[in-house]
Amino acid sequence: MSTANRTPSHTAPRPLRFNAFVMNTTSHIHHGQWRREDAGQTEFTDVNTWINLAKTLEAAKFDAMFFADVVGHYGDADADYSVYVNEGLQIPSNDPTVLLGALAVVTEHIGLATTSNVFQSHPFQFARQLSTLDHISGGRIAWNIVTGTQDNGSRNFGLPRLTDHAERYRWAAEYIDVTYKLWEGSWDEDAVIKDRAGSRYSVPEKVHKIHHVGERYSVEGPHLPSPSPQRTPVLFQAGSSASGRDFAARNAEAVFIIATTPDVARQQIEDTRRRAVEAGRAPEDITFYQGLSFVIGDTEEEAQRKLEEYEQYASLDGYLAHAALVDPDGRVYPPETPLKDLETNTQKGFAEWVSKAITDREPVVADIAWRSHRNSRVVGTPEQIADQLEQWQAAGVDGINVINWVIPGSFEEFAEKVLPVLRERGLAQSEYAPGTLRQKLFGRDRLPETHPAAQYRGAFARLEETVPAGA
């Protein structure tokens, strides 16, 4: 799209938000690129790889570093998994939540988002970890809530297989409810007084047990950390199925999507915001981040040459293995399987959107791999890329999760070439707003009263007085 053909806007555009979408591993999204000489992601075990990247991103005024994560390998849990090991496809990988502590102390403004599965950590322990990180970072922590996609990951935590799709979201509902009670309700706002003369650090009457008893969890409390700057971290979520959109509508502040086109993004955004209103929230309480990667050239010809170079390193085996869909028995569907014939417990939402996007033939499983690879990339000059980002914004997208080809080069190039053009158009921030991550993104430190977590503020009197001893 030529810049000369752009229709001038009659209203000042709002800046897009930009996250660096990364993973503490060698091959995250663009498989095969680690073989390039300039691919620093092979050194992901060196903390300085991430410290240096965090400083680069903060200098470029990125809003957040968004760390993906998994707890097992993809595909058939009983089959040979050598393709994942050969490709470095999210194995080996290190824990992102631990890494955030190191990044928090070398940065000042950038948000730090971790991904954690509801079955990989008990909610009491996880809530404590994130409160601690929120304290360390001065209120810059976010949580990407996931429910799992792999049988192997489930087996790593003692489950026989991946829990049914709808049941996983029921599980997540209780899990997050426990964390809300701990973060929002266990401590009153003025519980910490640090009264040296009176020998009282906190007021006992203002620190409450939560006495949660549910289907999966029994948590007495109180929450051990005192309230952190945000109390509840900024809440990301990535489910695109009907169950996932319902969960996002009730809980998420930011939804990560990988829509195949701006029109598909618009449909998903409008549907999720409609569900949010039905759940008693405001449409603007939820923001949407489209995942995109960029091939940048000073000319169109240079951009195409760079794309050809990326394609030379691209691993078809890697993309297919990453997109592997399994049947109810855990067996991987062949690439030529029509999507209409799928009966799967994983990636249901993305399969649905790919089916809608392909209208000239019968979509098959292989299309999921190639759509995720090809449709999420933007190729062109900085001006052409800015034009396309305006189209995504017009569809309702609030921000971009920038997917890298190589670390740190992809982010350095985006910061040097594209962000200045976006700033000229008012589409990227030039400075950080002060305050917590939520304050920067939404203009408030805490969740709004319309959020379900708010119901627990002040809800817990000293319930331990009514609980029989030894109960």
CSV table of C-alpha atoms in Angstrom, one decimal:
chain,number,residue,atom,x,y,z
A,1,MET,CA,0.0,0.0,0.0
A,2,SER,CA,1.6,3.3,-1.1
A,3,THR,CA,1.8,6.1,1.4
A,4,ALA,CA,0.6,8.5,-1.3
A,5,ASN,CA,-2.7,6.6,-1.3
A,6,ARG,CA,-3.4,6.9,2.4
A,7,THR,CA,-6.5,8.7,3.4
A,8,PRO,CA,-5.6,11.4,5.8
A,9,SER,CA,-7.2,11.1,9.3
A,10,HIS,CA,-9.4,13.9,10.6
A,11,THR,CA,-8.8,12.9,14.2
A,12,ALA,CA,-5.6,12.5,16.0
A,13,PRO,CA,-4.7,8.8,16.1
A,14,ARG,CA,-4.1,7.1,19.4
A,15,PRO,CA,-0.7,5.4,19.8
A,16,LEU,CA,-0.5,1.7,19.3
A,17,ARG,CA,1.1,-0.3,22.1
A,18,PHE,CA,4.1,-2.5,21.3
A,19,ASN,CA,5.3,-5.6,23.2
A,20,ALA,CA,8.3,-7.7,22.3
A,21,PHE,CA,7.0,-11.2,22.0
A,22,VAL,CA,9.8,-13.6,23.1
A,23,MET,CA,10.4,-16.9,24.8
A,24,ASN,CA,13.2,-18.2,27.0
A,25,THR,CA,14.3,-20.7,24.3
A,26,THR,CA,16.1,-21.0,21.0
A,27,SER,CA,13.2,-21.5,18.5
A,28,HIS,CA,10.0,-19.8,19.5
A,29,ILE,CA,7.8,-18.9,16.5
A,30,HIS,CA,10.0,-18.6,13.4
A,31,HIS,CA,11.6,-22.0,13.2
A,32,GLY,CA,15.0,-22.5,11.6
A,33,GLN,CA,16.1,-18.9,12.0
A,34,TRP,CA,18.4,-19.8,14.9
A,35,ARG,CA,20.8,-21.2,12.3
A,36,ARG,CA,21.6,-17.7,11.1
A,37,GLU,CA,24.9,-16.2,12.2
A,38,ASP,CA,23.1,-13.1,13.7
A,39,ALA,CA,20.7,-15.2,15.8
A,40,GLY,CA,21.5,-14.4,19.4
A,41,GLN,CA,18.6,-16.5,20.7
A,42,THR,CA,20.9,-19.5,20.8
A,43,GLU,CA,22.4,-17.8,23.9
A,44,PHE,CA,19.1,-17.7,25.7
A,45,THR,CA,20.7,-19.3,28.8
A,46,ASP,CA,22.9,-16.3,29.3
A,47,VAL,CA,21.0,-13.8,31.4
A,48,ASN,CA,22.9,-11.0,29.6
A,49,THR,CA,21.1,-11.9,26.4
A,50,TRP,CA,17.9,-10.8,28.1
A,51,ILE,CA,19.3,-7.9,30.1
A,52,ASN,CA,20.7,-6.3,27.0
A,53,LEU,CA,17.5,-6.9,25.1
A,54,ALA,CA,15.4,-5.4,27.9
A,55,LYS,CA,17.6,-2.3,27.9
A,56,THR,CA,17.3,-2.0,24.1
A,57,LEU,CA,13.5,-2.3,24.2
A,58,GLU,CA,13.2,0.2,27.1
A,59,ALA,CA,15.4,2.7,25.2
A,60,ALA,CA,13.0,2.2,22.2
A,61,LYS,CA,9.9,2.8,24.5
A,62,PHE,CA,8.4,-0.7,24.0
A,63,ASP,CA,5.5,-1.1,26.4
A,64,ALA,CA,6.4,-4.6,27.6
A,65,MET,CA,8.5,-7.8,27.1
A,66,PHE,CA,5.9,-10.6,26.8
A,67,PHE,CA,7.4,-14.0,27.6
A,68,ALA,CA,5.6,-17.1,26.2
A,69,ASP,CA,6.1,-20.5,27.8
A,70,VAL,CA,5.2,-24.2,27.6
A,71,VAL,CA,5.5,-27.0,30.1
A,72,GLY,CA,6.0,-29.9,27.6
A,73,HIS,CA,6.6,-30.7,23.9
A,74,TYR,CA,3.9,-30.5,21.3
A,75,GLY,CA,2.2,-33.3,19.3
A,76,ASP,CA,1.7,-36.9,20.2
A,77,ALA,CA,3.1,-37.5,23.8
A,78,ASP,CA,3.7,-41.2,23.0
A,79,ALA,CA,5.5,-40.6,19.7
A,80,ASP,CA,9.1,-39.8,18.8
A,81,TYR,CA,9.8,-36.2,19.8
A,82,SER,CA,13.2,-35.8,18.1
A,83,VAL,CA,11.9,-33.1,15.7
A,84,TYR,CA,11.4,-30.8,18.6
A,85,VAL,CA,14.9,-31.5,20.0
A,86,ASN,CA,16.5,-31.2,16.6
A,87,GLU,CA,14.8,-27.9,15.9
A,88,GLY,CA,15.3,-26.5,19.3
A,89,LEU,CA,11.6,-26.0,19.2
A,90,GLN,CA,10.8,-24.7,22.7
A,91,ILE,CA,13.1,-27.3,24.1
A,92,PRO,CA,15.4,-26.6,25.8
A,93,SER,CA,13.6,-23.7,27.4
A,94,ASN,CA,13.9,-22.0,30.7
A,95,ASP,CA,11.4,-20.6,33.2
A,96,PRO,CA,10.4,-17.0,32.3
A,97,THR,CA,9.0,-16.1,35.7
A,98,VAL,CA,12.3,-16.6,37.4
A,99,LEU,CA,14.0,-14.4,34.7
A,100,LEU,CA,11.7,-11.5,35.3
A,101,GLY,CA,13.3,-10.9,38.7
A,102,ALA,CA,16.6,-10.2,36.9
A,103,LEU,CA,15.1,-8.0,34.3
A,104,ALA,CA,13.1,-6.0,36.9
A,105,VAL,CA,16.2,-4.7,38.6
A,106,VAL,CA,17.9,-3.5,35.4
A,107,THR,CA,14.9,-1.6,33.9
A,108,GLU,CA,12.7,1.2,35.2
A,109,HIS,CA,9.7,1.5,32.9
A,110,ILE,CA,9.1,-1.5,30.6
A,111,GLY,CA,6.4,-4.0,31.5
A,112,LEU,CA,7.4,-7.6,32.2
A,113,ALA,CA,4.8,-10.3,31.3
A,114,THR,CA,5.2,-14.0,32.1
A,115,THR,CA,3.1,-16.9,31.0
A,116,SER,CA,2.0,-19.5,33.5
A,117,ASN,CA,-0.3,-22.5,33.1
A,118,VAL,CA,-3.0,-23.0,35.7
A,119,PHE,CA,-1.8,-26.6,36.4
A,120,GLN,CA,1.9,-25.9,36.7
A,121,SER,CA,1.9,-24.0,40.0
A,122,HIS,CA,-0.5,-23.9,43.0
A,123,PRO,CA,-2.4,-20.6,43.0
A,124,PHE,CA,-1.2,-19.7,46.5
A,125,GLN,CA,2.4,-20.1,45.5
A,126,PHE,CA,1.9,-18.4,42.1
A,127,ALA,CA,0.1,-15.4,43.6
A,128,ARG,CA,3.0,-15.0,46.1
A,129,GLN,CA,5.6,-15.1,43.3
A,130,LEU,CA,3.8,-12.5,41.2
A,131,SER,CA,3.2,-10.2,44.2
A,132,THR,CA,6.9,-10.4,45.0
A,133,LEU,CA,7.8,-9.6,41.3
A,134,ASP,CA,5.4,-6.7,41.3
A,135,HIS,CA,7.1,-5.3,44.4
A,136,ILE,CA,10.6,-5.8,42.9
A,137,SER,CA,9.6,-4.1,39.7
A,138,GLY,CA,7.6,-1.3,41.2
A,139,GLY,CA,4.4,-2.5,39.6
A,140,ARG,CA,5.3,-3.6,36.1
A,141,ILE,CA,4.3,-7.3,36.1
A,142,ALA,CA,1.7,-8.9,33.8
A,143,TRP,CA,0.4,-12.5,33.7
A,144,ASN,CA,-0.5,-14.3,30.5
A,145,ILE,CA,-3.2,-16.8,31.7
A,146,VAL,CA,-3.0,-20.1,29.8
A,147,THR,CA,-4.7,-23.5,30.3
A,148,GLY,CA,-2.3,-25.8,28.3
A,149,THR,CA,-2.2,-27.3,24.8
A,150,GLN,CA,0.0,-30.4,25.2
A,151,ASP,CA,-0.6,-33.9,26.6
A,152,ASN,CA,3.1,-34.1,27.4
A,153,GLY,CA,2.9,-31.0,29.5
A,154,SER,CA,-0.1,-32.3,31.4
A,155,ARG,CA,1.8,-35.6,32.1
A,156,ASN,CA,4.7,-33.6,33.5
A,157,PHE,CA,2.3,-32.6,36.4
A,158,GLY,CA,0.8,-36.0,37.0
A,159,LEU,CA,-2.3,-35.8,34.8
A,160,PRO,CA,-2.9,-38.6,32.3
A,161,ARG,CA,-3.5,-36.3,29.4
A,162,LEU,CA,-4.6,-32.7,28.6
A,163,THR,CA,-7.8,-31.9,30.4
A,164,ASP,CA,-10.9,-31.4,28.2
A,165,HIS,CA,-11.0,-28.0,26.6
A,166,ALA,CA,-14.2,-26.7,28.4
A,167,GLU,CA,-13.1,-28.2,31.7
A,168,ARG,CA,-9.7,-26.5,31.4
A,169,TYR,CA,-11.5,-23.1,31.5
A,170,ARG,CA,-13.6,-24.2,34.5
A,171,TRP,CA,-10.3,-25.1,36.2
A,172,ALA,CA,-8.9,-21.7,35.2
A,173,ALA,CA,-12.0,-19.9,36.6
A,174,GLU,CA,-11.4,-21.4,40.1
A,175,TYR,CA,-7.6,-20.9,39.9
A,176,ILE,CA,-7.9,-17.2,39.1
A,177,ASP,CA,-10.7,-16.7,41.6
A,178,VAL,CA,-8.2,-17.9,44.3
A,179,THR,CA,-5.6,-15.5,43.1
A,180,TYR,CA,-8.1,-12.6,43.1
A,181,LYS,CA,-9.1,-13.3,46.7
A,182,LEU,CA,-5.4,-13.3,47.7
A,183,TRP,CA,-4.4,-10.2,45.7
A,184,GLU,CA,-7.5,-8.1,46.2
A,185,GLY,CA,-9.2,-9.2,49.5
A,186,SER,CA,-6.6,-10.6,51.9
A,187,TRP,CA,-5.0,-7.3,52.9
A,188,ASP,CA,-6.8,-4.0,53.4
A,189,GLU,CA,-5.3,-1.0,51.7
A,190,ASP,CA,-4.0,0.5,55.0
A,191,ALA,CA,-3.0,-2.7,56.8
A,192,VAL,CA,0.7,-2.0,56.8
A,193,ILE,CA,1.5,0.8,59.2
A,194,LYS,CA,5.2,0.2,60.2
A,195,ASP,CA,4.6,1.5,63.7
A,196,ARG,CA,8.0,1.3,65.4
A,197,ALA,CA,7.0,2.9,68.6
A,198,GLY,CA,3.9,0.7,69.0
A,199,SER,CA,5.7,-2.4,67.8
A,200,ARG,CA,3.1,-3.1,65.1
A,201,TYR,CA,4.2,-3.6,61.5
A,202,SER,CA,0.7,-4.4,60.3
A,203,VAL,CA,-2.8,-4.2,61.7
A,204,PRO,CA,-4.1,-7.7,62.4
A,205,GLU,CA,-7.7,-6.7,62.0
A,206,LYS,CA,-6.9,-5.7,58.4
A,207,VAL,CA,-5.2,-8.9,57.3
A,208,HIS,CA,-7.7,-11.6,56.4
A,209,LYS,CA,-7.7,-15.3,55.7
A,210,ILE,CA,-9.8,-16.1,52.6
A,211,HIS,CA,-11.0,-19.6,53.5
A,212,HIS,CA,-11.4,-20.6,49.8
A,213,VAL,CA,-12.9,-24.1,49.4
A,214,GLY,CA,-13.6,-25.2,45.9
A,215,GLU,CA,-13.7,-28.1,43.5
A,216,ARG,CA,-9.9,-28.2,43.1
A,217,TYR,CA,-8.4,-26.0,45.7
A,218,SER,CA,-8.6,-25.3,49.4
A,219,VAL,CA,-6.7,-22.2,50.4
A,220,GLU,CA,-6.9,-20.7,53.9
A,221,GLY,CA,-4.7,-17.6,53.6
A,222,PRO,CA,-3.8,-15.0,54.4
A,223,HIS,CA,-1.8,-13.9,51.4
A,224,LEU,CA,1.8,-13.6,52.6
A,225,PRO,CA,2.9,-10.5,50.7
A,226,SER,CA,1.4,-7.2,51.5
A,227,PRO,CA,-0.3,-5.4,48.6
A,228,SER,CA,2.0,-4.7,45.7
A,229,PRO,CA,1.7,-1.6,43.6
A,230,GLN,CA,-0.8,-3.2,41.2
A,231,ARG,CA,-2.2,-5.8,43.6
A,232,THR,CA,-3.4,-8.0,40.7
A,233,PRO,CA,-0.9,-8.0,37.8
A,234,VAL,CA,-2.0,-6.8,34.4
A,235,LEU,CA,-4.0,-9.8,33.0
A,236,PHE,CA,-3.2,-11.1,29.5
A,237,GLN,CA,-5.0,-14.0,27.9
A,238,ALA,CA,-4.7,-15.7,24.4
A,239,GLY,CA,-7.7,-18.0,24.0
A,240,SER,CA,-9.6,-17.5,20.8
A,241,SER,CA,-12.1,-20.4,21.0
A,242,ALA,CA,-15.6,-19.7,22.3
A,243,SER,CA,-14.6,-20.8,25.8
A,244,GLY,CA,-11.5,-18.7,25.6
A,245,ARG,CA,-13.3,-15.6,24.5
A,246,ASP,CA,-15.8,-16.1,27.4
A,247,PHE,CA,-12.9,-16.3,29.8
A,248,ALA,CA,-11.3,-13.3,28.3
A,249,ALA,CA,-14.5,-11.3,28.4
A,250,ARG,CA,-14.8,-11.9,32.2
A,251,ASN,CA,-11.1,-11.6,33.2
A,252,ALA,CA,-8.6,-10.3,30.6
A,253,GLU,CA,-7.3,-6.7,30.3
A,254,ALA,CA,-5.3,-7.5,27.2
A,255,VAL,CA,-6.0,-10.3,24.7
A,256,PHE,CA,-3.3,-11.7,22.4
A,257,ILE,CA,-4.6,-12.6,18.9
A,258,ILE,CA,-3.0,-13.9,15.7
A,259,ALA,CA,-5.8,-13.1,13.3
A,260,THR,CA,-5.2,-14.0,9.6
A,261,THR,CA,-6.5,-10.6,8.4
A,262,PRO,CA,-7.7,-7.3,9.9
A,263,ASP,CA,-11.3,-8.3,9.1
A,264,VAL,CA,-10.9,-11.5,11.0
A,265,ALA,CA,-9.4,-9.5,13.9
A,266,ARG,CA,-12.3,-7.1,13.8
A,267,GLN,CA,-14.8,-10.0,14.2
A,268,GLN,CA,-12.9,-11.6,17.1
A,269,ILE,CA,-12.5,-8.2,18.9
A,270,GLU,CA,-16.2,-7.2,18.4
A,271,ASP,CA,-17.3,-10.6,19.6
A,272,THR,CA,-15.1,-10.6,22.7
A,273,ARG,CA,-16.1,-7.0,23.6
A,274,ARG,CA,-19.8,-7.9,23.2
A,275,ARG,CA,-19.2,-10.8,25.7
A,276,ALA,CA,-17.5,-8.4,28.1
A,277,VAL,CA,-20.5,-6.1,28.1
A,278,GLU,CA,-22.7,-9.1,28.8
A,279,ALA,CA,-20.4,-9.9,31.7
A,280,GLY,CA,-20.9,-6.4,33.2
A,281,ARG,CA,-17.7,-4.9,32.0
A,282,ALA,CA,-17.0,-1.9,29.7
A,283,PRO,CA,-15.9,-2.6,26.1
A,284,GLU,CA,-12.8,-0.5,26.6
A,285,ASP,CA,-11.7,-2.6,29.7
A,286,ILE,CA,-10.2,-5.1,27.2
A,287,THR,CA,-7.4,-4.3,24.7
A,288,PHE,CA,-6.2,-6.5,21.8
A,289,TYR,CA,-2.7,-7.2,20.6
A,290,GLN,CA,-2.1,-8.7,17.2
A,291,GLY,CA,1.0,-10.8,16.7
A,292,LEU,CA,3.1,-9.7,13.7
A,293,SER,CA,6.6,-10.1,12.5
A,294,PHE,CA,8.3,-7.6,10.2
A,295,VAL,CA,10.6,-7.8,7.2
A,296,ILE,CA,11.9,-4.2,6.8
A,297,GLY,CA,13.8,-2.7,3.8
A,298,ASP,CA,14.7,0.8,2.8
A,299,THR,CA,13.1,-0.2,-0.5
A,300,GLU,CA,10.5,-2.8,-1.5
A,301,GLU,CA,13.2,-4.6,-3.4
A,302,GLU,CA,15.4,-4.8,-0.3
A,303,ALA,CA,12.5,-6.0,1.8
A,304,GLN,CA,11.8,-8.8,-0.7
A,305,ARG,CA,15.5,-9.8,-0.7
A,306,LYS,CA,15.5,-10.1,3.1
A,307,LEU,CA,12.2,-12.1,2.9
A,308,GLU,CA,13.9,-14.6,0.6
A,309,GLU,CA,16.8,-14.9,3.0
A,310,TYR,CA,14.5,-15.6,5.9
A,311,GLU,CA,12.7,-18.2,3.8
A,312,GLN,CA,16.0,-20.0,3.0
A,313,TYR,CA,16.4,-20.6,6.8
A,314,ALA,CA,12.7,-21.4,7.5
A,315,SER,CA,12.1,-24.9,8.7
A,316,LEU,CA,8.9,-26.6,7.3
A,317,ASP,CA,9.4,-29.4,9.7
A,318,GLY,CA,9.5,-26.9,12.6
A,319,TYR,CA,6.4,-25.1,11.5
A,320,LEU,CA,4.4,-28.3,11.1
A,321,ALA,CA,5.6,-29.7,14.4
A,322,HIS,CA,4.7,-26.5,16.2
A,323,ALA,CA,1.2,-26.6,14.7
A,324,ALA,CA,0.6,-30.3,15.3
A,325,LEU,CA,-3.0,-31.0,16.2
A,326,VAL,CA,-3.9,-34.2,18.0
A,327,ASP,CA,-7.1,-36.3,17.9
A,328,PRO,CA,-9.0,-37.4,21.0
A,329,ASP,CA,-6.6,-40.3,21.4
A,330,GLY,CA,-3.6,-38.1,21.3
A,331,ARG,CA,-2.4,-39.0,17.8
A,332,VAL,CA,-1.3,-36.2,15.4
A,333,TYR,CA,-3.5,-35.4,12.4
A,334,PRO,CA,-1.7,-35.7,9.0
A,335,PRO,CA,-1.0,-32.3,7.3
A,336,GLU,CA,-3.6,-33.1,4.6
A,337,THR,CA,-6.5,-33.6,7.0
A,338,PRO,CA,-9.4,-31.2,6.2
A,339,LEU,CA,-10.1,-28.9,9.1
A,340,LYS,CA,-13.8,-29.7,9.0
A,341,ASP,CA,-12.8,-33.3,10.1
A,342,LEU,CA,-10.9,-32.2,13.2
A,343,GLU,CA,-11.9,-33.3,16.6
A,344,THR,CA,-9.3,-31.8,18.8
A,345,ASN,CA,-8.7,-30.5,22.3
A,346,THR,CA,-6.0,-28.0,21.3
A,347,GLN,CA,-5.7,-24.8,19.2
A,348,LYS,CA,-9.5,-25.0,18.5
A,349,GLY,CA,-9.8,-21.2,18.2
A,350,PHE,CA,-7.1,-20.8,15.7
A,351,ALA,CA,-8.3,-23.7,13.6
A,352,GLU,CA,-11.8,-22.0,13.5
A,353,TRP,CA,-10.4,-18.7,12.3
A,354,VAL,CA,-8.2,-20.3,9.6
A,355,SER,CA,-11.3,-22.2,8.4
A,356,LYS,CA,-13.1,-18.8,8.0
A,357,ALA,CA,-10.2,-17.2,6.3
A,358,ILE,CA,-9.8,-19.8,3.5
A,359,THR,CA,-12.8,-19.6,1.2
A,360,ASP,CA,-11.6,-20.7,-2.2
A,361,ARG,CA,-10.8,-24.4,-1.2
A,362,GLU,CA,-11.0,-26.8,1.6
A,363,PRO,CA,-8.6,-25.8,4.4
A,364,VAL,CA,-6.4,-28.5,5.8
A,365,VAL,CA,-4.2,-28.9,8.9
A,366,ALA,CA,-1.0,-27.8,7.0
A,367,ASP,CA,-2.7,-24.4,6.4
A,368,ILE,CA,-2.5,-23.7,10.2
A,369,ALA,CA,1.3,-23.9,10.1
A,370,TRP,CA,1.6,-21.8,7.0
A,371,ARG,CA,-1.1,-19.3,7.9
A,372,SER,CA,0.6,-18.7,11.3
A,373,HIS,CA,3.9,-18.2,9.5
A,374,ARG,CA,2.9,-16.2,6.4
A,375,ASN,CA,-0.1,-14.2,7.5
A,376,SER,CA,1.5,-12.8,10.6
A,377,ARG,CA,4.3,-11.1,8.7
A,378,VAL,CA,4.4,-7.6,7.2
A,379,VAL,CA,6.9,-7.0,4.4
A,380,GLY,CA,7.9,-3.6,3.1
A,381,THR,CA,9.5,-0.2,3.7
A,382,PRO,CA,8.9,1.5,7.1
A,383,GLU,CA,6.2,3.7,5.5
A,384,GLN,CA,4.4,0.7,4.0
A,385,ILE,CA,4.6,-1.1,7.3
A,386,ALA,CA,3.1,1.9,9.0
A,387,ASP,CA,0.3,1.9,6.5
A,388,GLN,CA,-0.6,-1.7,7.2
A,389,LEU,CA,-0.4,-1.1,11.0
A,390,GLU,CA,-3.0,1.6,10.5
A,391,GLN,CA,-5.3,-1.0,8.9
A,392,TRP,CA,-4.9,-3.2,11.9
A,393,GLN,CA,-5.7,-0.3,14.2
A,394,ALA,CA,-8.8,0.5,12.2
A,395,ALA,CA,-10.0,-3.0,12.8
A,396,GLY,CA,-9.9,-2.4,16.5
A,397,VAL,CA,-6.4,-3.6,17.4
A,398,ASP,CA,-4.8,-1.7,20.3
A,399,GLY,CA,-1.3,-3.0,20.1
A,400,ILE,CA,1.2,-5.3,18.4
A,401,ASN,CA,3.1,-8.2,19.8
A,402,VAL,CA,6.3,-7.9,17.7
A,403,ILE,CA,7.5,-11.4,16.8
A,404,ASN,CA,11.2,-11.7,16.1
A,405,TRP,CA,13.2,-13.6,13.5
A,406,VAL,CA,16.4,-13.1,15.4
A,407,ILE,CA,17.4,-11.6,18.8
A,408,PRO,CA,18.3,-8.8,19.2
A,409,GLY,CA,18.4,-7.8,15.5
A,410,SER,CA,14.7,-7.9,14.7
A,411,PHE,CA,13.9,-5.5,17.6
A,412,GLU,CA,16.8,-3.2,16.9
A,413,GLU,CA,15.8,-2.9,13.3
A,414,PHE,CA,12.1,-2.2,14.2
A,415,ALA,CA,13.2,0.4,16.7
A,416,GLU,CA,15.6,2.1,14.3
A,417,LYS,CA,13.5,2.0,11.1
A,418,VAL,CA,9.8,1.7,11.9
A,419,LEU,CA,9.2,3.4,15.2
A,420,PRO,CA,10.3,6.8,14.0
A,421,VAL,CA,7.8,6.7,11.2
A,422,LEU,CA,5.1,5.6,13.5
A,423,ARG,CA,5.9,8.4,15.9
A,424,GLU,CA,5.6,10.9,13.1
A,425,ARG,CA,2.0,9.6,12.6
A,426,GLY,CA,1.2,9.6,16.3
A,427,LEU,CA,1.1,5.8,16.3
A,428,ALA,CA,3.9,5.1,18.8
A,429,GLN,CA,4.8,6.7,22.1
A,430,SER,CA,7.9,8.9,22.4
A,431,GLU,CA,8.1,8.7,26.2
A,432,TYR,CA,6.8,6.5,29.0
A,433,ALA,CA,4.0,7.7,31.1
A,434,PRO,CA,4.8,7.5,34.9
A,435,GLY,CA,3.6,4.8,37.2
A,436,THR,CA,2.8,1.2,37.1
A,437,LEU,CA,2.3,-0.9,34.0
A,438,ARG,CA,-1.5,-0.7,34.5
A,439,GLN,CA,-1.2,3.1,35.0
A,440,LYS,CA,0.7,3.4,31.7
A,441,LEU,CA,-1.8,1.3,29.8
A,442,PHE,CA,-5.1,2.2,31.4
A,443,GLY,CA,-4.6,5.3,33.5
A,444,ARG,CA,-5.1,3.5,36.8
A,445,ASP,CA,-3.0,1.4,39.2
A,446,ARG,CA,-5.7,-1.1,40.1
A,447,LEU,CA,-8.4,-3.1,38.4
A,448,PRO,CA,-11.7,-1.2,37.8
A,449,GLU,CA,-14.8,-1.9,39.9
A,450,THR,CA,-16.4,-3.6,36.9
A,451,HIS,CA,-13.8,-6.4,37.1
A,452,PRO,CA,-14.8,-9.6,38.9
A,453,ALA,CA,-11.7,-9.4,41.2
A,454,ALA,CA,-13.1,-6.1,42.7
A,455,GLN,CA,-15.8,-8.0,44.5
A,456,TYR,CA,-13.2,-9.2,47.0
A,457,ARG,CA,-12.1,-5.8,48.1
A,458,GLY,CA,-13.1,-5.5,51.7
A,459,ALA,CA,-15.1,-8.7,51.5
A,460,PHE,CA,-13.2,-10.7,54.1
A,461,ALA,CA,-13.8,-9.8,57.7
A,462,ARG,CA,-11.8,-11.8,60.2
A,463,LEU,CA,-13.4,-15.0,59.2
A,464,GLU,CA,-11.0,-17.0,61.3
A,465,GLU,CA,-13.0,-16.0,64.4
A,466,THR,CA,-16.0,-17.9,63.0
A,467,VAL,CA,-14.0,-21.0,61.9
A,468,PRO,CA,-13.9,-23.7,64.7
A,469,ALA,CA,-10.4,-24.5,65.9
A,470,GLY,CA,-8.8,-27.2,63.9
A,471,ALA,CA,-11.3,-26.8,61.0
